[in-house]
Short mmCIF file of C-alpha atoms in Angstrom, two decimals:
data_model
loop_
_atom_site.label_atom_id
_atom_site.label_comp_id
_atom_site.label_asym_id
_atom_site.label_seq_id
_atom_site.Cartn_x
_atom_site.Cartn_y
_atom_site.Cartn_z
CA MET A 133 0.00 0.00 0.00
CA THR A 134 1.35 3.42 -0.91
CA ALA A 135 1.74 6.25 1.60
CA ALA A 136 -1.14 8.04 -0.13
CA ALA A 137 -3.45 5.04 0.24
CA ARG A 138 -2.60 4.75 3.92
CA ALA A 139 -3.20 8.48 4.36
CA ALA A 140 -6.71 8.18 2.98
CA THR A 141 -7.71 5.63 5.63
CA ALA A 142 -5.77 6.69 8.74
CA PRO A 143 -4.86 9.88 10.61
CA LEU A 144 -1.97 11.62 8.97
CA THR A 145 1.22 11.45 11.00
CA ALA A 146 4.28 13.52 10.14
CA GLY A 147 5.83 10.39 8.69
CA ALA A 148 2.82 9.79 6.46
CA TRP A 149 2.91 13.36 5.18
CA ALA A 150 6.64 13.07 4.50
CA ALA A 151 6.04 9.88 2.53
CA LEU A 152 3.36 11.63 0.47
CA VAL A 153 5.90 14.26 -0.55
CA THR A 154 8.39 11.68 -1.78
CA ASP A 155 5.61 9.67 -3.45
CA ALA A 156 4.60 12.80 -5.36
CA ALA A 157 8.21 13.41 -6.44
CA ASP A 158 8.48 9.82 -7.65
CA HIS A 159 5.26 10.34 -9.61
CA CYS A 160 6.72 13.51 -11.13
CA SER A 161 9.86 11.68 -12.25
CA ALA A 162 7.93 8.73 -13.66
CA VAL A 163 5.72 10.97 -15.79
CA LEU A 164 8.29 13.50 -16.98
CA GLU A 165 11.20 11.18 -17.71
CA ALA A 166 9.40 10.37 -20.97
CA GLY A 167 9.96 13.99 -22.05
CA ALA A 168 13.74 13.85 -22.36
CA ASP A 169 13.59 14.45 -26.12
CA GLN A 170 10.89 17.14 -25.98
CA ASP A 171 11.32 20.88 -26.36
CA TRP A 172 11.31 22.17 -22.79
CA SER A 173 11.09 25.76 -23.96
CA ARG A 174 7.45 25.09 -24.82
CA PRO A 175 4.95 26.52 -22.30
CA ALA A 176 3.49 24.32 -19.63
CA ALA A 177 -0.26 23.93 -20.12
CA GLY A 178 -2.20 26.88 -18.76
CA LEU A 179 0.91 28.71 -17.55
CA GLU A 180 3.09 31.52 -18.85
CA TRP A 181 6.20 29.63 -17.80
CA SER A 182 8.06 27.21 -20.04
CA ALA A 183 8.16 23.54 -19.09
CA ALA A 184 11.77 24.04 -17.93
CA ALA A 185 10.89 27.09 -15.84
CA THR A 186 7.97 25.22 -14.27
CA LEU A 187 10.25 22.36 -13.24
CA ASP A 188 12.64 24.89 -11.74
CA HIS A 189 9.72 26.47 -9.89
CA LEU A 190 9.07 23.08 -8.31
CA ALA A 191 12.61 22.89 -6.94
CA LEU A 192 12.32 26.44 -5.62
CA GLY A 193 9.00 25.73 -3.92
CA LEU A 194 9.98 22.46 -2.27
CA VAL A 195 13.23 23.82 -0.84
CA GLY A 196 11.45 27.04 0.11
CA TYR A 197 8.82 25.17 2.09
CA ALA A 198 11.56 23.25 3.91
CA GLY A 199 13.30 26.53 4.63
CA LEU A 200 10.17 28.20 5.96
CA LEU A 201 9.44 25.27 8.23
CA THR A 202 13.05 25.34 9.46
CA ALA A 203 13.35 29.10 10.06
CA ARG A 204 9.71 29.55 11.08
CA PRO A 205 9.42 33.28 10.20
CA ALA A 206 6.25 35.03 11.30
CA ASP A 207 5.86 37.58 8.52
CA ARG A 208 8.20 37.03 5.58
CA TYR A 209 9.64 34.65 3.04
CA ILE A 210 13.17 33.33 3.51
CA ALA A 211 16.22 34.47 1.52
CA LEU A 212 17.15 30.98 0.31
CA PHE A 213 16.37 30.22 -3.33
CA ALA A 214 17.01 26.89 -5.05
CA SER A 215 17.27 26.26 -8.77
CA LEU A 216 18.07 23.48 -11.21
CA ASP A 217 21.00 23.64 -13.61
CA PRO A 218 19.27 24.50 -16.90
CA LYS A 219 22.07 22.78 -18.86
CA ALA A 220 21.80 19.51 -16.97
CA PRO A 221 20.14 16.57 -18.73
CA LEU A 222 16.57 15.84 -17.76
CA PRO A 223 17.37 12.82 -15.55
CA ALA A 224 19.68 15.01 -13.46
CA ARG A 225 17.05 17.73 -13.14
CA LEU A 226 14.45 15.19 -12.08
CA GLU A 227 16.95 13.91 -9.53
CA GLY A 228 17.09 17.49 -8.28
CA ILE A 229 13.33 17.45 -7.79
CA ARG A 230 13.56 14.22 -5.80
CA ILE A 231 16.37 15.73 -3.68
CA ALA A 232 14.28 18.84 -3.00
CA ALA A 233 11.31 16.65 -2.05
CA ALA A 234 13.50 14.58 0.27
CA LEU A 235 14.67 17.77 2.01
CA LEU A 236 11.08 18.85 2.57
CA ALA A 237 10.10 15.36 3.73
CA ALA A 238 12.95 15.25 6.25
CA THR A 239 12.01 18.69 7.55
CA VAL A 240 8.38 17.62 7.96
CA ARG A 241 9.42 14.51 9.89
CA GLY A 242 11.66 16.57 12.18
CA ALA A 243 9.25 19.42 12.86
CA GLY A 244 7.52 19.82 16.19
CA ALA A 245 3.76 19.64 16.49
CA GLY A 246 3.63 23.30 17.48
CA ASP A 247 5.96 24.62 14.78
CA ARG A 248 4.38 27.29 12.57
CA ALA A 249 5.69 29.42 9.71
CA TRP A 250 4.47 32.23 7.51
CA HIS A 251 2.97 31.63 4.10
CA PRO A 252 1.00 34.20 2.09
CA TRP A 253 -1.90 31.72 1.90
CA GLY A 254 -2.04 31.04 5.63
CA HIS A 255 0.49 30.49 8.41
CA SER A 256 0.99 26.74 8.44
CA ASN A 257 2.50 23.71 10.15
CA ALA A 258 4.45 20.69 8.93
CA PRO A 259 1.43 18.86 7.42
CA GLY A 260 0.39 22.09 5.71
CA PHE A 261 3.78 22.58 4.07
CA ALA A 262 3.88 18.92 3.09
CA ALA A 263 0.45 19.30 1.50
CA MET A 264 1.65 22.38 -0.37
CA GLY A 265 4.61 20.42 -1.71
CA VAL A 266 2.41 17.53 -2.85
CA THR A 267 -0.03 19.95 -4.50
CA GLU A 268 2.76 21.71 -6.38
CA LEU A 269 4.24 18.43 -7.54
CA VAL A 270 0.96 16.90 -8.68
CA LEU A 271 -0.33 19.97 -10.48
CA HIS A 272 2.86 21.14 -12.14
CA THR A 273 3.74 17.62 -13.26
CA ASP A 274 0.41 17.59 -15.09
CA ASP A 275 0.92 21.14 -16.42
CA ILE A 276 4.32 20.21 -17.85
CA ALA A 277 3.20 16.86 -19.21
CA ARG A 278 0.22 18.34 -21.05
CA GLY A 279 2.38 21.13 -22.44
CA LEU A 280 4.86 18.59 -23.80
CA GLY A 281 2.19 16.21 -25.07
CA LEU A 282 3.04 13.47 -22.58
CA VAL A 283 0.58 11.01 -21.08
CA SER A 284 -0.39 12.21 -17.62
CA THR A 285 -2.92 11.09 -15.06
CA VAL A 286 -3.42 13.12 -11.89
CA PRO A 287 -3.22 10.54 -9.06
CA GLY A 288 -6.36 10.72 -6.97
CA GLU A 289 -4.68 9.06 -4.00
CA LEU A 290 -2.35 12.06 -3.74
CA CYS A 291 -5.18 14.54 -4.23
CA THR A 292 -7.39 13.25 -1.43
CA PRO A 293 -5.22 14.27 1.55
CA VAL A 294 -4.28 17.67 0.15
CA LEU A 295 -7.90 18.51 -0.58
CA ALA A 296 -8.74 17.80 3.06
CA ARG A 297 -5.79 19.83 4.34
CA LEU A 298 -5.67 22.84 1.99
CA PHE A 299 -9.12 23.11 0.40
CA PRO A 300 -11.70 22.79 3.20
CA ASP A 301 -14.45 24.19 0.97
CA ALA A 302 -13.83 21.79 -1.92
CA PRO A 303 -17.08 20.54 -3.47
CA ALA A 304 -18.10 16.96 -2.78
CA GLY A 305 -19.26 14.29 -5.17
CA ARG A 306 -16.46 14.35 -7.76
CA SER A 307 -13.25 12.41 -8.09
CA PRO A 308 -10.33 13.79 -6.08
CA ALA A 309 -8.37 14.59 -9.24
CA GLU A 310 -11.26 16.46 -10.86
CA THR A 311 -11.89 18.33 -7.64
CA LEU A 312 -8.27 19.42 -7.20
CA LEU A 313 -8.10 20.60 -10.81
CA TRP A 314 -11.26 22.64 -10.24
CA CYS A 315 -10.03 24.04 -6.92
CA THR A 316 -6.86 25.27 -8.59
CA GLY A 317 -8.48 26.86 -11.61
CA ARG A 318 -7.45 24.22 -14.11
CA ALA A 319 -10.82 22.76 -15.08
CA ALA A 320 -14.57 23.24 -14.79
CA LEU A 321 -16.96 20.88 -13.05
CA PRO A 322 -20.61 20.29 -14.01
CA GLY A 323 -22.48 23.28 -12.64
CA LEU A 324 -19.24 24.94 -11.52
CA PRO A 325 -17.35 27.09 -14.03
CA ARG A 326 -13.60 27.15 -14.10
CA ARG A 327 -12.21 29.40 -11.38
CA ALA A 328 -10.49 32.60 -12.53
CA GLN A 329 -8.80 33.06 -9.15
CA TRP A 330 -7.96 30.62 -6.42
CA ALA A 331 -5.82 30.05 -3.34
CA TRP A 332 -5.38 27.24 -0.88
CA ASP A 333 -5.81 27.73 2.87
CA GLY A 334 -2.77 26.57 4.79
CA THR A 335 -4.13 27.76 8.13
CA VAL A 336 -3.92 25.21 10.92
CA ARG A 337 -7.41 24.07 11.84
CA GLY A 338 -8.60 21.97 14.77
#
């Protein structure tokens, strides 16, 4: 059973959240490794960034979340920025994504239950930052894949826990993947037009 499947049926421990982050990075690598011969200057689907820039954004976000959870600032972003070598071959850049995810996962496992850090979409805790990392990985993997014409399926087992953590007002009755795509302005749902603006809620609840 994957970490995501366990997370859907049991309370989410720090270890479970950390495993979800690395599962999402493995999913990213598995999907995008097929794009080694594609033109990565093409735009990612629905974004103004190129596929290469979107992958770099993933590295920045994952390391940034680890940094926020480590420094725990109350009102600002940190001054650490991570990037991928744009001249490196795709396998090496995907390795960089897995490294960044492992750093976030380790930080989540090591964080205290009361640790909090600033984020513009809600001061958050370790599960919140893990959920942000999973969301970024799942969505941007799909954005890149569709931009490059690769086969991509948004994994519902990774969507379920992040919907519960970051999107408390998500509509019910649809598949987790469809719901996450709607919540993040990437698709319409029957009776619900595509969102023009969106944000997740990282605030600690309960």
